[in-house]
mmCIF file of C-alpha atoms in Angstrom:
data_model
loop_
_atom_site.group_PDB
_atom_site.id
_atom_site.type_symbol
_atom_site.label_atom_id
_atom_site.label_comp_id
_atom_site.label_asym_id
_atom_site.label_seq_id
_atom_site.Cartn_x
_atom_site.Cartn_y
_atom_site.Cartn_z
ATOM 1 C CA MET A 1 -21.149 -5.135 -93.538
ATOM 2 C CA ALA A 2 -24.211 -3.268 -91.895
ATOM 3 C CA PRO A 3 -24.837 0.262 -93.077
ATOM 4 C CA ARG A 4 -24.052 2.846 -90.550
ATOM 5 C CA TYR A 5 -27.058 4.652 -88.614
ATOM 6 C CA ILE A 6 -27.561 8.243 -89.211
ATOM 7 C CA ALA A 7 -29.438 10.525 -87.185
ATOM 8 C CA GLY A 8 -32.889 12.151 -88.963
ATOM 9 C CA VAL A 9 -31.990 9.938 -92.240
ATOM 10 C CA SER A 10 -31.566 5.994 -91.553
ATOM 11 C CA LYS A 11 -34.481 4.160 -90.245
ATOM 12 C CA ASP A 12 -34.006 3.556 -86.420
ATOM 13 C CA ARG A 13 -34.425 -0.791 -86.450
ATOM 14 C CA ARG A 14 -34.097 -0.887 -82.583
ATOM 15 C CA ARG A 15 -36.526 -2.766 -80.792
ATOM 16 C CA LYS A 16 -38.407 -0.741 -78.363
ATOM 17 C CA THR A 17 -39.068 -3.267 -75.667
ATOM 18 C CA GLY A 18 -35.740 -3.229 -74.089
ATOM 19 C CA ALA A 19 -34.799 0.396 -74.733
ATOM 20 C CA ASP A 20 -38.321 1.562 -72.923
ATOM 21 C CA PHE A 21 -37.754 -0.413 -70.134
ATOM 22 C CA TRP A 22 -34.328 0.590 -69.432
ATOM 23 C CA GLY A 23 -35.281 4.124 -70.162
ATOM 24 C CA SER A 24 -38.361 3.999 -67.519
ATOM 25 C CA VAL A 25 -35.743 2.631 -64.837
ATOM 26 C CA LEU A 26 -33.453 5.564 -65.588
ATOM 27 C CA ARG A 27 -36.299 7.978 -65.695
ATOM 28 C CA TRP A 28 -37.326 6.451 -62.085
ATOM 29 C CA LEU A 29 -34.077 6.704 -60.975
ATOM 30 C CA GLY A 30 -34.066 10.516 -61.606
ATOM 31 C CA VAL A 31 -37.003 10.908 -60.143
ATOM 32 C CA SER A 32 -35.844 9.378 -56.718
ATOM 33 C CA SER A 33 -32.441 11.162 -56.900
ATOM 34 C CA TRP A 34 -33.471 14.574 -57.008
ATOM 35 C CA ILE A 35 -36.305 13.571 -54.053
ATOM 36 C CA LEU A 36 -33.448 12.291 -51.889
ATOM 37 C CA MET A 37 -31.608 15.745 -52.956
ATOM 38 C CA PHE A 38 -34.784 17.664 -51.514
ATOM 39 C CA SER A 39 -34.521 15.649 -48.318
ATOM 40 C CA TYR A 40 -30.992 16.248 -47.943
ATOM 41 C CA LEU A 41 -31.810 19.936 -48.051
ATOM 42 C CA ALA A 42 -34.742 19.504 -45.945
ATOM 43 C CA LEU A 43 -33.097 17.174 -43.156
ATOM 44 C CA GLY A 44 -29.904 19.687 -43.201
ATOM 45 C CA ASN A 45 -31.529 22.482 -42.890
ATOM 46 C CA LYS A 46 -33.192 21.135 -39.726
ATOM 47 C CA ALA A 47 -30.175 19.326 -38.637
ATOM 48 C CA ARG A 48 -27.713 22.433 -38.371
ATOM 49 C CA PRO A 49 -26.870 24.669 -35.414
ATOM 50 C CA GLU A 50 -29.669 27.824 -35.184
ATOM 51 C CA VAL A 51 -28.446 31.004 -35.959
ATOM 52 C CA ARG A 52 -28.380 33.574 -32.980
ATOM 53 C CA THR A 53 -30.345 36.649 -33.684
ATOM 54 C CA GLU A 54 -30.913 40.202 -31.919
ATOM 55 C CA LEU A 55 -34.214 38.732 -30.690
ATOM 56 C CA ASP A 56 -32.481 35.851 -29.034
ATOM 57 C CA ILE A 57 -30.558 37.802 -27.301
ATOM 58 C CA LYS A 58 -33.050 40.675 -26.324
ATOM 59 C CA HIS A 59 -34.942 38.147 -24.718
ATOM 60 C CA ASP A 60 -32.200 35.759 -23.135
ATOM 61 C CA ILE A 61 -33.603 32.638 -25.641
ATOM 62 C CA ALA A 62 -31.449 29.412 -25.593
ATOM 63 C CA ILE A 63 -30.755 28.219 -29.323
ATOM 64 C CA ARG A 64 -29.111 24.787 -30.014
ATOM 65 C CA ALA A 65 -25.532 25.597 -31.181
ATOM 66 C CA ASP A 66 -24.367 22.047 -32.205
ATOM 67 C CA TRP A 67 -25.921 19.663 -35.297
ATOM 68 C CA ASP A 68 -28.755 17.772 -34.270
ATOM 69 C CA ILE A 69 -26.622 14.063 -34.329
ATOM 70 C CA ILE A 70 -30.167 12.050 -34.946
ATOM 71 C CA LEU A 71 -31.015 13.937 -38.454
ATOM 72 C CA ALA A 72 -27.556 14.006 -38.969
ATOM 73 C CA LYS A 73 -27.658 10.180 -38.967
ATOM 74 C CA TYR A 74 -30.683 10.361 -41.191
ATOM 75 C CA ILE A 75 -28.734 12.274 -43.644
ATOM 76 C CA PHE A 76 -25.921 9.969 -43.926
ATOM 77 C CA ILE A 77 -28.484 7.225 -44.522
ATOM 78 C CA LEU A 78 -29.969 8.968 -47.048
ATOM 79 C CA MET A 79 -26.454 9.664 -48.928
ATOM 80 C CA ILE A 80 -25.639 6.361 -48.318
ATOM 81 C CA LEU A 81 -29.013 5.306 -50.062
ATOM 82 C CA GLY A 82 -28.329 7.897 -52.826
ATOM 83 C CA LEU A 83 -24.834 6.637 -53.884
ATOM 84 C CA VAL A 84 -26.672 3.064 -54.413
ATOM 85 C CA ILE A 85 -29.034 4.460 -56.527
ATOM 86 C CA SER A 86 -26.288 6.302 -58.158
ATOM 87 C CA ILE A 87 -24.266 3.099 -58.736
ATOM 88 C CA ILE A 88 -27.519 1.343 -60.046
ATOM 89 C CA GLY A 89 -28.066 4.424 -62.464
ATOM 90 C CA PHE A 90 -24.907 4.175 -63.648
ATOM 91 C CA PHE A 91 -24.783 0.681 -64.653
ATOM 92 C CA VAL A 92 -28.134 1.228 -66.439
ATOM 93 C CA VAL A 93 -26.687 4.006 -68.338
ATOM 94 C CA GLN A 94 -23.855 2.072 -69.491
ATOM 95 C CA LYS A 95 -25.786 -0.989 -70.312
ATOM 96 C CA ARG A 96 -28.330 1.377 -72.211
ATOM 97 C CA ASN A 97 -25.990 4.117 -73.817
ATOM 98 C CA ARG A 98 -24.226 2.081 -76.698
ATOM 99 C CA ARG A 99 -25.061 4.439 -80.145
ATOM 100 C CA ARG A 100 -24.257 7.968 -80.505
ATOM 101 C CA THR A 101 -28.187 9.372 -80.223
ATOM 102 C CA ASP A 102 -28.742 7.925 -77.106
ATOM 103 C CA GLU A 103 -29.263 10.635 -74.157
ATOM 104 C CA PHE A 104 -27.211 10.236 -71.112
ATOM 105 C CA THR A 105 -28.771 11.403 -67.890
ATOM 106 C CA TYR A 106 -26.752 13.450 -65.320
ATOM 107 C CA SER A 107 -28.943 13.817 -62.361
ATOM 108 C CA VAL A 108 -28.614 10.261 -61.018
ATOM 109 C CA LEU A 109 -24.425 10.807 -61.449
ATOM 110 C CA ILE A 110 -24.851 14.309 -59.739
ATOM 111 C CA LEU A 111 -26.438 12.573 -57.187
ATOM 112 C CA GLY A 112 -23.870 10.340 -56.527
ATOM 113 C CA LEU A 113 -20.952 12.948 -56.630
ATOM 114 C CA VAL A 114 -23.355 14.699 -54.156
ATOM 115 C CA SER A 115 -23.954 11.641 -51.974
ATOM 116 C CA ALA A 116 -20.439 10.773 -51.905
ATOM 117 C CA CYS A 117 -19.096 14.635 -50.983
ATOM 118 C CA GLY A 118 -21.436 14.440 -48.343
ATOM 119 C CA ILE A 119 -20.604 10.922 -46.740
ATOM 120 C CA ILE A 120 -17.271 12.371 -46.346
ATOM 121 C CA TYR A 121 -18.200 15.534 -44.506
ATOM 122 C CA TYR A 122 -20.337 13.646 -42.353
ATOM 123 C CA LEU A 123 -17.242 11.218 -41.587
ATOM 124 C CA PHE A 124 -14.697 13.677 -41.103
ATOM 125 C CA ALA A 125 -16.355 16.831 -40.112
ATOM 126 C CA LEU A 126 -19.055 15.793 -37.763
#
């Protein structure tokens, strides 16, 4: 029977080639997930209805009271892409994290949760 690995005590005998590749894939998936989340926020801010202020009332300025449907469709497409990236990231995490000492990346999974909630909101609310 092989000796157990104890973090900080035992020598780490894992090969670095496979772990480095999957680690870099996870890092790039995490970076792309944050870019997508900021894109959601930016496009969502542009697509939402405008808020009527006192200056709008005073100068009788017309404002948009509905969601911009074209931008909402772009957000929906980005959320589908985010869900796909999250699913790929979940499988990469499952393939890579086999030991207790391996790190777990939450940003890709949070992207999947946000994307799934956004897709449900788009389908039922807009």
